[in-house]
XYZ file of C-alpha atoms in Angstrom:
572
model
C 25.631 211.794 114.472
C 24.541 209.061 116.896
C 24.105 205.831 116.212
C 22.061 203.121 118.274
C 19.589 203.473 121.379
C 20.363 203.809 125.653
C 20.874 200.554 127.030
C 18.042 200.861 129.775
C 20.196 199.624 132.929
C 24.063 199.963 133.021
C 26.886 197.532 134.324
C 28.520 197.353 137.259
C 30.727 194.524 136.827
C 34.546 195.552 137.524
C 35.371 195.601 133.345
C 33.040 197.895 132.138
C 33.945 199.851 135.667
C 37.541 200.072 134.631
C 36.536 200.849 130.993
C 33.726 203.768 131.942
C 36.866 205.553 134.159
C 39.115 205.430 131.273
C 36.789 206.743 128.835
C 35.399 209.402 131.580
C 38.390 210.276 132.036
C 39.882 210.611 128.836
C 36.795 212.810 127.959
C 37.809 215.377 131.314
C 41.447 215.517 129.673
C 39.886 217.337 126.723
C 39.612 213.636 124.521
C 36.847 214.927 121.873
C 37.814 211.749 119.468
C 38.029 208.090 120.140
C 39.125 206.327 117.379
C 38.103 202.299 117.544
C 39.319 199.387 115.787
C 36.875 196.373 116.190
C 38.040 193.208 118.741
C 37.030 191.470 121.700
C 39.302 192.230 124.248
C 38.927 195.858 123.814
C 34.987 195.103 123.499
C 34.525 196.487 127.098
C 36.336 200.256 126.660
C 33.953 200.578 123.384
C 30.911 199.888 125.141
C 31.652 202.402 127.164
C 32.957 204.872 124.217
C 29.974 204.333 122.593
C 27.386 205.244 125.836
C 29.952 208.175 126.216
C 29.034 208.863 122.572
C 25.098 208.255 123.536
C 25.557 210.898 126.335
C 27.092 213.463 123.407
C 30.599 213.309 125.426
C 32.396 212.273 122.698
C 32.434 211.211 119.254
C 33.825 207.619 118.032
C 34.934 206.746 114.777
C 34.982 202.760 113.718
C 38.235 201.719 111.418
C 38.559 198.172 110.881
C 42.435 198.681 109.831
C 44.818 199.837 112.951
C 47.734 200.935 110.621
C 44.639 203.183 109.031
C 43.316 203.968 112.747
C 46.472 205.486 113.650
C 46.905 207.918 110.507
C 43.026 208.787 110.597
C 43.594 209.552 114.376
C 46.907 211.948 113.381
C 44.669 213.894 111.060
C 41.974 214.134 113.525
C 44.764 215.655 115.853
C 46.157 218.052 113.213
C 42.690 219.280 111.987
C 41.863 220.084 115.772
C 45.375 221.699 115.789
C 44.739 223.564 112.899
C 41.400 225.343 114.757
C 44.259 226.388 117.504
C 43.274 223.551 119.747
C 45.970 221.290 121.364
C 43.214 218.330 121.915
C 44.460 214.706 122.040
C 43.550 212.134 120.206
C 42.398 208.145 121.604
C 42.733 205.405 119.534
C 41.436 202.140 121.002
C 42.879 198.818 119.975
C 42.788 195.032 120.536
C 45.565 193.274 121.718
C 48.273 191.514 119.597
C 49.402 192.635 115.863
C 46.551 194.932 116.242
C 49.000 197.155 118.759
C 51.677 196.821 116.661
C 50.196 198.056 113.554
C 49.677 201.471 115.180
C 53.546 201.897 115.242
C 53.494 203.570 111.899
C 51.490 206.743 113.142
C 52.999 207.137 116.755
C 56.263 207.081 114.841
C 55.140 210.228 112.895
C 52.796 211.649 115.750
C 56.462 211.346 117.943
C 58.685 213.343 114.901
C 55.760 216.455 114.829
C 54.955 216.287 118.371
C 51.019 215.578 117.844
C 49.390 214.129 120.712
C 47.948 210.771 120.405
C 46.925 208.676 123.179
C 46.888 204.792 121.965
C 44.835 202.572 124.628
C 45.523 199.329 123.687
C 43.663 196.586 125.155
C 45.603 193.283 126.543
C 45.264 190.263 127.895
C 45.944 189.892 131.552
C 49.776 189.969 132.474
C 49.386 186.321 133.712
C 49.483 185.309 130.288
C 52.322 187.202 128.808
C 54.985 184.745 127.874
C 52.640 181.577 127.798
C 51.672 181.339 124.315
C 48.354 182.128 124.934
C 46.301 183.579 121.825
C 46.762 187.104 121.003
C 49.372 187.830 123.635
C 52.253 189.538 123.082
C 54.603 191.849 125.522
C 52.600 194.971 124.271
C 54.309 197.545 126.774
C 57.462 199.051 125.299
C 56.345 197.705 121.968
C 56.682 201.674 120.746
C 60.253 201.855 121.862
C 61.399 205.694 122.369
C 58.649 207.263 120.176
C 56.201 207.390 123.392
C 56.383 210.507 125.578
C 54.979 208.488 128.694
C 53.338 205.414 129.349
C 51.184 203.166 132.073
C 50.373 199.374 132.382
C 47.041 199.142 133.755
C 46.101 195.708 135.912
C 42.762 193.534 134.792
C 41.582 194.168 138.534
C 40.258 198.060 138.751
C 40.969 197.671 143.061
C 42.188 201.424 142.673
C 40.073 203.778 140.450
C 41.752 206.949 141.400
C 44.419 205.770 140.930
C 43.341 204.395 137.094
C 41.905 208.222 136.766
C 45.329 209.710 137.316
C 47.353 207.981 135.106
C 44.864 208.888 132.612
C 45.457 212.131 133.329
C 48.840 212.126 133.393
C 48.979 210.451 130.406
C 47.161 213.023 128.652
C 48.969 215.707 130.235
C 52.229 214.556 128.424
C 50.273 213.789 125.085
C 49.256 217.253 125.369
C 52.827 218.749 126.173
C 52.309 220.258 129.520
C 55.866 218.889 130.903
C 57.990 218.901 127.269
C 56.974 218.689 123.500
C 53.628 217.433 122.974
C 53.093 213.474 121.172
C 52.068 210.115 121.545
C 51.694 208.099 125.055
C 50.420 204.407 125.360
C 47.963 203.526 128.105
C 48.175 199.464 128.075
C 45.044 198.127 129.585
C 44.680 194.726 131.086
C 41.052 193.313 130.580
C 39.117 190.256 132.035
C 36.216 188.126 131.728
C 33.611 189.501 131.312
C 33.863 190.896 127.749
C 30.948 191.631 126.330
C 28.999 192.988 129.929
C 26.992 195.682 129.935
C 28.763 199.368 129.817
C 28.699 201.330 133.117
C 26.992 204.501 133.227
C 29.008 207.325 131.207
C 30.692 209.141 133.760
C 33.140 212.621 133.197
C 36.234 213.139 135.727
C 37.654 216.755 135.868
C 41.279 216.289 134.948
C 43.509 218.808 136.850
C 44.788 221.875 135.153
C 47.795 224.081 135.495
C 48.989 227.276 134.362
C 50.578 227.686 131.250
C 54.294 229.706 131.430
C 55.667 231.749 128.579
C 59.348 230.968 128.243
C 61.956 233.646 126.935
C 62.458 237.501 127.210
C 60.803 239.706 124.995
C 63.322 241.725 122.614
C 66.186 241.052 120.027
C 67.859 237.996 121.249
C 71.919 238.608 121.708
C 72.510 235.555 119.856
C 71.006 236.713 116.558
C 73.342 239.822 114.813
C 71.523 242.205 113.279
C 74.048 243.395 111.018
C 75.361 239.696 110.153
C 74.404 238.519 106.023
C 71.408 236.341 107.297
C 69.492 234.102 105.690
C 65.686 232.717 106.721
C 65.200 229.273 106.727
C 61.313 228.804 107.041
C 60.075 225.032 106.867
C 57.599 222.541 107.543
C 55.154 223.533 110.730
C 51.836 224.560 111.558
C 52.263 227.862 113.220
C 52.011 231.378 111.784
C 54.281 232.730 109.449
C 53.486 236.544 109.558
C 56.227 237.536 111.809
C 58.779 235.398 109.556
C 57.782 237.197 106.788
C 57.426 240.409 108.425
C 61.041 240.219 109.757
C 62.619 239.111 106.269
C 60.836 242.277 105.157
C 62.314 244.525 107.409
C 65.729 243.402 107.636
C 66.138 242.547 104.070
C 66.921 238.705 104.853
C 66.046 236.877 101.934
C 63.653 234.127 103.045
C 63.745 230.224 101.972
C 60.715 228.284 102.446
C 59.347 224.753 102.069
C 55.698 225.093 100.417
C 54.089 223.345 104.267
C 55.828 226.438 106.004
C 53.112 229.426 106.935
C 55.613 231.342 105.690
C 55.642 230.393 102.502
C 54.530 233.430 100.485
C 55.229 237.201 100.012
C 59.168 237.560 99.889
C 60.134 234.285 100.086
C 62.316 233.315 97.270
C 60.753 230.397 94.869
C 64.286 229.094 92.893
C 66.199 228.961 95.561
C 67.421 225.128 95.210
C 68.837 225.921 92.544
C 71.663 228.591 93.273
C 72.385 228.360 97.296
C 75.149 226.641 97.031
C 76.521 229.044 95.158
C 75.922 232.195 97.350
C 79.042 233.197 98.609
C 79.410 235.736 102.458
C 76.285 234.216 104.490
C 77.401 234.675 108.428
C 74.324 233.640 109.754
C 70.751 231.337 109.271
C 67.536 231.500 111.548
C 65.987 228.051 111.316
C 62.065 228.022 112.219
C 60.218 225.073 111.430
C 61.403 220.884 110.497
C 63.043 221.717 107.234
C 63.778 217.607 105.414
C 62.988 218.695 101.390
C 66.489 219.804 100.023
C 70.093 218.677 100.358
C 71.261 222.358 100.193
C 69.225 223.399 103.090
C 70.623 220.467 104.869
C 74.411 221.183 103.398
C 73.447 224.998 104.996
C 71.971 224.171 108.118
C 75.591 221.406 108.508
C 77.742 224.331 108.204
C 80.499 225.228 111.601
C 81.815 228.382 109.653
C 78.223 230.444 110.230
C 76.142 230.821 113.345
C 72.868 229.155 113.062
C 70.338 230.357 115.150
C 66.985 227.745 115.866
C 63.821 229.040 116.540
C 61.091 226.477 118.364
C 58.235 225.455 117.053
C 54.658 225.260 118.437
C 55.322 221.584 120.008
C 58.948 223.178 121.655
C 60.668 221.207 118.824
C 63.482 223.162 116.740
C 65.721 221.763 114.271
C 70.180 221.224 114.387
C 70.964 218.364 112.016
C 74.349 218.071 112.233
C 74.742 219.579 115.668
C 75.791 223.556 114.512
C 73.212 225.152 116.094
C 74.817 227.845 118.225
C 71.230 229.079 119.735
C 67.763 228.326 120.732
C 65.120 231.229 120.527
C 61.589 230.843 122.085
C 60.189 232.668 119.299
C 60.956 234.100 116.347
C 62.170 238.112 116.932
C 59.700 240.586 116.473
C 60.707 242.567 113.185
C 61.775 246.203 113.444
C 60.047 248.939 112.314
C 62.344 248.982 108.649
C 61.758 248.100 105.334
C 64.761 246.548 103.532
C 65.155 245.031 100.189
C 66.077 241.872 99.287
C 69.497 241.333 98.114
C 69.663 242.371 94.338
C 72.258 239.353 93.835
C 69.318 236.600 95.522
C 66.580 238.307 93.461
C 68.484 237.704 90.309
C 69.563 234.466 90.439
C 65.743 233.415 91.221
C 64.486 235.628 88.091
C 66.793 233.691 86.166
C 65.791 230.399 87.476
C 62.527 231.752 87.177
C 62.758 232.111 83.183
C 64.289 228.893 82.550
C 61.472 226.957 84.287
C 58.499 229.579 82.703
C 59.906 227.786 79.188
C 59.477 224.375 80.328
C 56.505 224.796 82.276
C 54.455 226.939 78.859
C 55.217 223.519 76.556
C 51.573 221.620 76.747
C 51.332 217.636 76.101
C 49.676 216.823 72.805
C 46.034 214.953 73.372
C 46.423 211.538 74.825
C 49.927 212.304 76.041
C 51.406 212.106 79.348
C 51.660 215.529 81.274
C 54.681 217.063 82.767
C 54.581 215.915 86.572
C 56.489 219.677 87.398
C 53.567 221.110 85.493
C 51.006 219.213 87.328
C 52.132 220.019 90.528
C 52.577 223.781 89.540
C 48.861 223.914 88.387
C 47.603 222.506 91.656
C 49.818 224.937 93.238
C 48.766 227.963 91.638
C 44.907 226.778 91.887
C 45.212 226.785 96.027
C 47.951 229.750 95.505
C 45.168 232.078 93.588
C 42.344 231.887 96.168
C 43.772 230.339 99.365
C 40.858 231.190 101.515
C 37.800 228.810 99.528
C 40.453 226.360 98.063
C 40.060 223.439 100.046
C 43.008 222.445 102.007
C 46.225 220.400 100.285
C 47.660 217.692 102.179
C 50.840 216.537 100.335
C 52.216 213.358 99.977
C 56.015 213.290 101.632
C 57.553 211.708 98.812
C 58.009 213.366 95.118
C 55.110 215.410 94.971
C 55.701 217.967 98.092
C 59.176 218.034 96.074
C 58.513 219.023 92.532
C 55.956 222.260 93.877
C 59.083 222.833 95.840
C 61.600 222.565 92.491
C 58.897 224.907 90.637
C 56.037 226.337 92.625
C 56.269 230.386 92.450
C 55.629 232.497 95.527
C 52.105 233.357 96.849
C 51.006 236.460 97.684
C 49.558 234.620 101.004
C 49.873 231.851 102.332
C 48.342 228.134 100.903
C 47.004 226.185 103.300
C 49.181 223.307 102.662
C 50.360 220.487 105.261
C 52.557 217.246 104.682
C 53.546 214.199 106.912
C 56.606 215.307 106.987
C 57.748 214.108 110.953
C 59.212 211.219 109.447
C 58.303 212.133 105.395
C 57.100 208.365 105.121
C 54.030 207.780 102.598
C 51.898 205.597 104.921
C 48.761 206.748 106.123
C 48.507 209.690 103.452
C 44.416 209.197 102.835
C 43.592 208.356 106.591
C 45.195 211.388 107.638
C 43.814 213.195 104.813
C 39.952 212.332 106.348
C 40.901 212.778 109.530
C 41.438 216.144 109.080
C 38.339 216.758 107.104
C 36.580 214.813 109.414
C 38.024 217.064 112.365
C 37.446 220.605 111.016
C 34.294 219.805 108.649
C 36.403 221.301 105.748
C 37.146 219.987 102.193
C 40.897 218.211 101.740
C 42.229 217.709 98.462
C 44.971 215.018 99.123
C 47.666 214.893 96.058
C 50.014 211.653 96.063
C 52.393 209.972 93.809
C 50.424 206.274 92.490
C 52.593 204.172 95.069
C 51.543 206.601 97.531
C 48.354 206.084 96.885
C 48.211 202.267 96.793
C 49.896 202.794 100.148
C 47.258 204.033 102.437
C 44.259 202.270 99.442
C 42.516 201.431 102.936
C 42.194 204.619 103.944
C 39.756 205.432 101.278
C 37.414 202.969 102.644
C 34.404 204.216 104.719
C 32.220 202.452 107.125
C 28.294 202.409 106.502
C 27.822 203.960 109.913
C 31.027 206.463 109.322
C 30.652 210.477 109.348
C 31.507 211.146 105.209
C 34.298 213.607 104.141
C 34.691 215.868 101.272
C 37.857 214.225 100.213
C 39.738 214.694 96.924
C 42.635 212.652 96.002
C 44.646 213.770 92.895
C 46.937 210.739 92.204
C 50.139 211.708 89.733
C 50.437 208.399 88.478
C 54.250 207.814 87.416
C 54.165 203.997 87.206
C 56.637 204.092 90.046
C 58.652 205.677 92.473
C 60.132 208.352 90.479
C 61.766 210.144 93.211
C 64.868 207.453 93.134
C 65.189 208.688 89.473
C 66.402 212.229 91.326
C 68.673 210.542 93.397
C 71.793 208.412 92.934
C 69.867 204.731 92.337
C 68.047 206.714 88.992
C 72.011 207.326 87.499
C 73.459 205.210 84.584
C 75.684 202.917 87.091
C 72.048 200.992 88.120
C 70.308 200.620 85.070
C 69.638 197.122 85.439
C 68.182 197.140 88.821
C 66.174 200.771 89.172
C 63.083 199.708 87.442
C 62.382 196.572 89.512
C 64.405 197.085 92.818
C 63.717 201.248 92.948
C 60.689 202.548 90.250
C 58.934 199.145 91.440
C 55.530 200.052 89.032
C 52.237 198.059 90.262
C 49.922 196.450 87.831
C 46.588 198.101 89.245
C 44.289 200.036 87.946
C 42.978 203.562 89.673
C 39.588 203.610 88.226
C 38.542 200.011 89.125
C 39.475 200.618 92.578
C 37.429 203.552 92.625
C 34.532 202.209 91.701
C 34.861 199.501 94.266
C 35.421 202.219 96.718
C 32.452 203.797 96.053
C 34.551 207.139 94.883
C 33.924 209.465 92.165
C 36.493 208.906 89.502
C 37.975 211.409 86.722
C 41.027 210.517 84.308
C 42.615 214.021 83.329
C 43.221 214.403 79.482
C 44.981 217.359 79.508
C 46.217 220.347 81.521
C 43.329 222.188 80.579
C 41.137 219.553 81.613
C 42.860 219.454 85.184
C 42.714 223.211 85.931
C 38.838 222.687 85.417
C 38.916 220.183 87.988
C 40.756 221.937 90.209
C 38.247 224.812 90.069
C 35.229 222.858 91.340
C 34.226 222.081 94.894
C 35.205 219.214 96.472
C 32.065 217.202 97.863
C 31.951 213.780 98.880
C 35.142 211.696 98.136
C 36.536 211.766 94.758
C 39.847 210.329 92.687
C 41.346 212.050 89.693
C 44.052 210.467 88.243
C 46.537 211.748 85.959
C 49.274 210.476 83.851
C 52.293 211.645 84.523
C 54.485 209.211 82.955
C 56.510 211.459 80.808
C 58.998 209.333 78.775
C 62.548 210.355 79.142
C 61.349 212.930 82.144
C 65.133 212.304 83.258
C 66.744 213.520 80.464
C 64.299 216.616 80.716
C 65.157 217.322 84.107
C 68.868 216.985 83.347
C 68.266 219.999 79.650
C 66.408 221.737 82.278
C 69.293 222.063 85.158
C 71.805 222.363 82.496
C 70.042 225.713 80.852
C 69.622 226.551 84.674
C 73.329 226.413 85.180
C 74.148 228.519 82.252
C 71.402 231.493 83.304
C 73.711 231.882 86.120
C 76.876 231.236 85.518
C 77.239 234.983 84.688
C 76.206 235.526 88.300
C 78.476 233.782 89.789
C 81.411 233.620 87.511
């Protein structure tokens, strides 16, 4: 979609020189989005984004919020990601605050190595430290979270020399020398502003040949014959040979519901009886596992050898610094079929039947519903047809957690991602329509209600804007009910978890969709939100449910305790 007519004659004046190099060559990079946020001083590199757009070079997006900009752009990034396309991502910004507030989403685009490339527009360096308005000292504002980064001049006396670092800049964004993530390109613009954009122009970036690392063939550092266990967590790659190789060597596999390996033999319950498995030698980490603190009390162990596997971005995971190996890739499974061991696949049957019991009680009419059984029913809605279900995009807080405490094993995989780089709860909605705006694909976004209010910006849609089919299912808690889980929720802070912790918002869902100009639904019962679940998503949408069980801590704590007792004969 194009928006606006040719200007007839094009600038020549230095600015919109400079800018039309910088877009050109962002575009030769492989740049396919440019991401704008309205202001002066970067007036001159959208004029020229937007006669690149004219030309059908690129394609811009407007968002008037940066901290929205920036998680918009990550989704954009992922959903190209997700077609098997490393393609970076431009976000264009004004100078000042407006640079800052992009922080947020190069911090996460730096902790899952997606490539963003933030040009951020400044006044020239003659002003930096004079007070002048809107100056600030923009480069190094993004501390170590920036792969690479350049300070452009106002004066373009050099343009190949402004070409390169583009390229360069985009050649680290894009992980050509290390892990793919976010650079900074800090551009320097003078009088005039608001001149005439130079014709559109493409420059060729330079391209290099891409080497495989690593041997082919059973890595020495991984035993076959040691009692291994799979770890398989959060990442975007492809889980078949994970599961394949937990098939054939009977290694019972533990996944987070965002790893592609989440389905097939991958044990569901497993949070609930690892600490308790006595004789494992040996874990093969693949993936950013951050959801459990007995994966992380695993994964700390000295007494085991824990072998790390990298990820599509070269990343690989050693918490506590026990990580005795790094593979390439994860081993290619023997030709073998082993079972699981019969001691793992009993403790998770048992787990298994004490959750079935809680999850089969349904809320009377007008009651609140069981947030575990929520999050199972969404679960098993993607879980039964994962091919036409839209795609889930979890919020990193409670949510991702409770399909995690009670979500049963696919037979293949959900298409299910999560910010979970950093696991913060900014930005959930922008980078939920990025991504639908990126692979023309229905997202069904499911968040907590503080969540939600979080990222309430990203739900709003310019009148020029490319719609989404965009669902967000909003578990609405009255508060942040994953402290009540942790330490702050036990009986020694009573007086100051609701206000300092829970912290529940007087707001209300369904006016704010209606002055977003969403479709809104209030779920009455379970029933009701299986229905809902079952429909296509078209056009952008908000159901909210209640989830505000009272005395859901008390429930948790019958359920672990009737947990405890199924295996206690297990393990006694």
């Amino acid at each position: 979609m194009r928006f606006g007519s040719a200007q007839p004659e094009y600038g020549t004046d230095p600015t919109a020189l400079l800018a039309r190099n910088i877009v050109g060559a962002l575009v030769g990079s492989g740049v396919k989005h440019i991401v704008i946020s309205p202001g002066s001083r970067n007036a001159p590199l959208t004029y020229a984004a937007a006669a690149a757009e004219r030309a059908g070079l690129v394609k811009t997006h407007v968002r008037i919020d940066e901290r929205t900009a920036g998680f918009f752009a990550l989704g954009l990034a992922r959903g190209e990601a997700l077609g098997g396309e490393v393609s970076p991502v431009a976000l264009c910004t004004t100078s000042g605050t407006a640079v800052a507030n992009l922080h947020p989403a190069i911090a996460e685009a730096d902790a899952n190595g997606i490539p963003l490339i933030a040009v951020t527009a400044d006044r020239p360096a003659r002003l930096r430290g004079t007070g002048a308005n809107q100056t600030t000292w923009q480069v190094g504002i993004f501390g170590q979270n920036l792969r690479a980064q350049a300070d452009l001049p106002a004066t373009d006396s050099a343009p190949a020399a402004v070409i390169g670092q583009v390229f360069r800049l985009s050649a680290a964004a894009t992980g050509q020398d290390g892990r793919p993530g976010p650079v900074q390109l800090n551009v320097c613009l003078d009088s005039p502003l608001a001149g005439i954009a130079a014709e559109p122009q493409i420059f060729t970036a330079p391209t290099r040949p891409k080497t495989e690392g690593g041997a082919p063939g059973w890595p020495a550092a991984l035993k076959k014959d040691a009692a291994t266990v799979i770890v398989a967590a959060d990442d975007t790659g492809d889980g078949a040979n994970i599961v394949a190789l937990s098939r054939a060597m009977g290694w019972p596999l533990l996944a987070e519901p965002t790893s592609p390996a989440c389905y097939g033999p991958a044990l569901a319950h497993y949070l609930y009886y690892l600490d308790k498995m006595e004789g494992i030698e040996q874990v093969l980490v693949c993936g950013h596992p951050t959801l459990s603190r007995p994966i992380t009390a695993l994964l700390s162990r000295s007494d085991i050898n824990i072998v790390a596997v990298k990820d599509a971005t070269g990343r690989y995971t050693d918490i506590a610094g026990t990580v005795n190996a790094v593979l390439e890739r994860v081993p290619e499974a023997p030709a073998s079929q082993v079972p699981l061991p019969r001691k793992w696949l009993a403790a998770d049957k048992a787990v298994e039947k004490v959750l079935a019991e809680r999850l089969s009680v349904r809320a009377e009419a007008g009651e609140a519903l069981d947030p575990l059984q929520v999050a199972c029913a969404i679960w098993t809605a993607h879980a039964t047809d994962p091919h036409t279900a839209p795609r889930l995009l979890f919020g990193a807080s409670n949510t991702i957690r409770l399909v995690d405490r009670a979500g049963h094993t696919p037979d293949s995989a959900v298409n299910a991602l999560a910010n979970r780089g950093l696991a913060g709860i900014d930005g959930t909605i922008s980078c939920g329509r990025g991504i639908a705006t990126a692979t023309g694909a229905p997202v069904r976004v499911v968040v907590g209600d503080l969540t939600f209010l979080h990222d309430i910006g990203g739900l709003i849609n310019g009148r020029y804007e490319q719609d989404a089919d965009l669902q967000i299912v909003v578990l609405n808690d009255a508060g942040g009910s994953i402290f009540a889980g942790l330490e702050h929720g036990g009986s020694n802070h009573v007086e100051d978890f609701p206000r300092y912790f829970a912290t529940p918002q007087n707001f209300s869902v369904a006016a704010l969709a209606a002055g977003l100009g969403a479709e809104y639904q209030m779920v009455g019962d379970l029933g009701d939100l299986e229905r809902l679940l079952a429909m296509p998503v078209r056009g952008v949408s908000i159901i909210e449910v209640d989830t505000a069980v009272p005395g859901l801590a008390q429930l948790d704590r019958n359920v672990a305790e009737k947990i405890s007792a199924a295996l206690q004969p297990l393990f006694s």
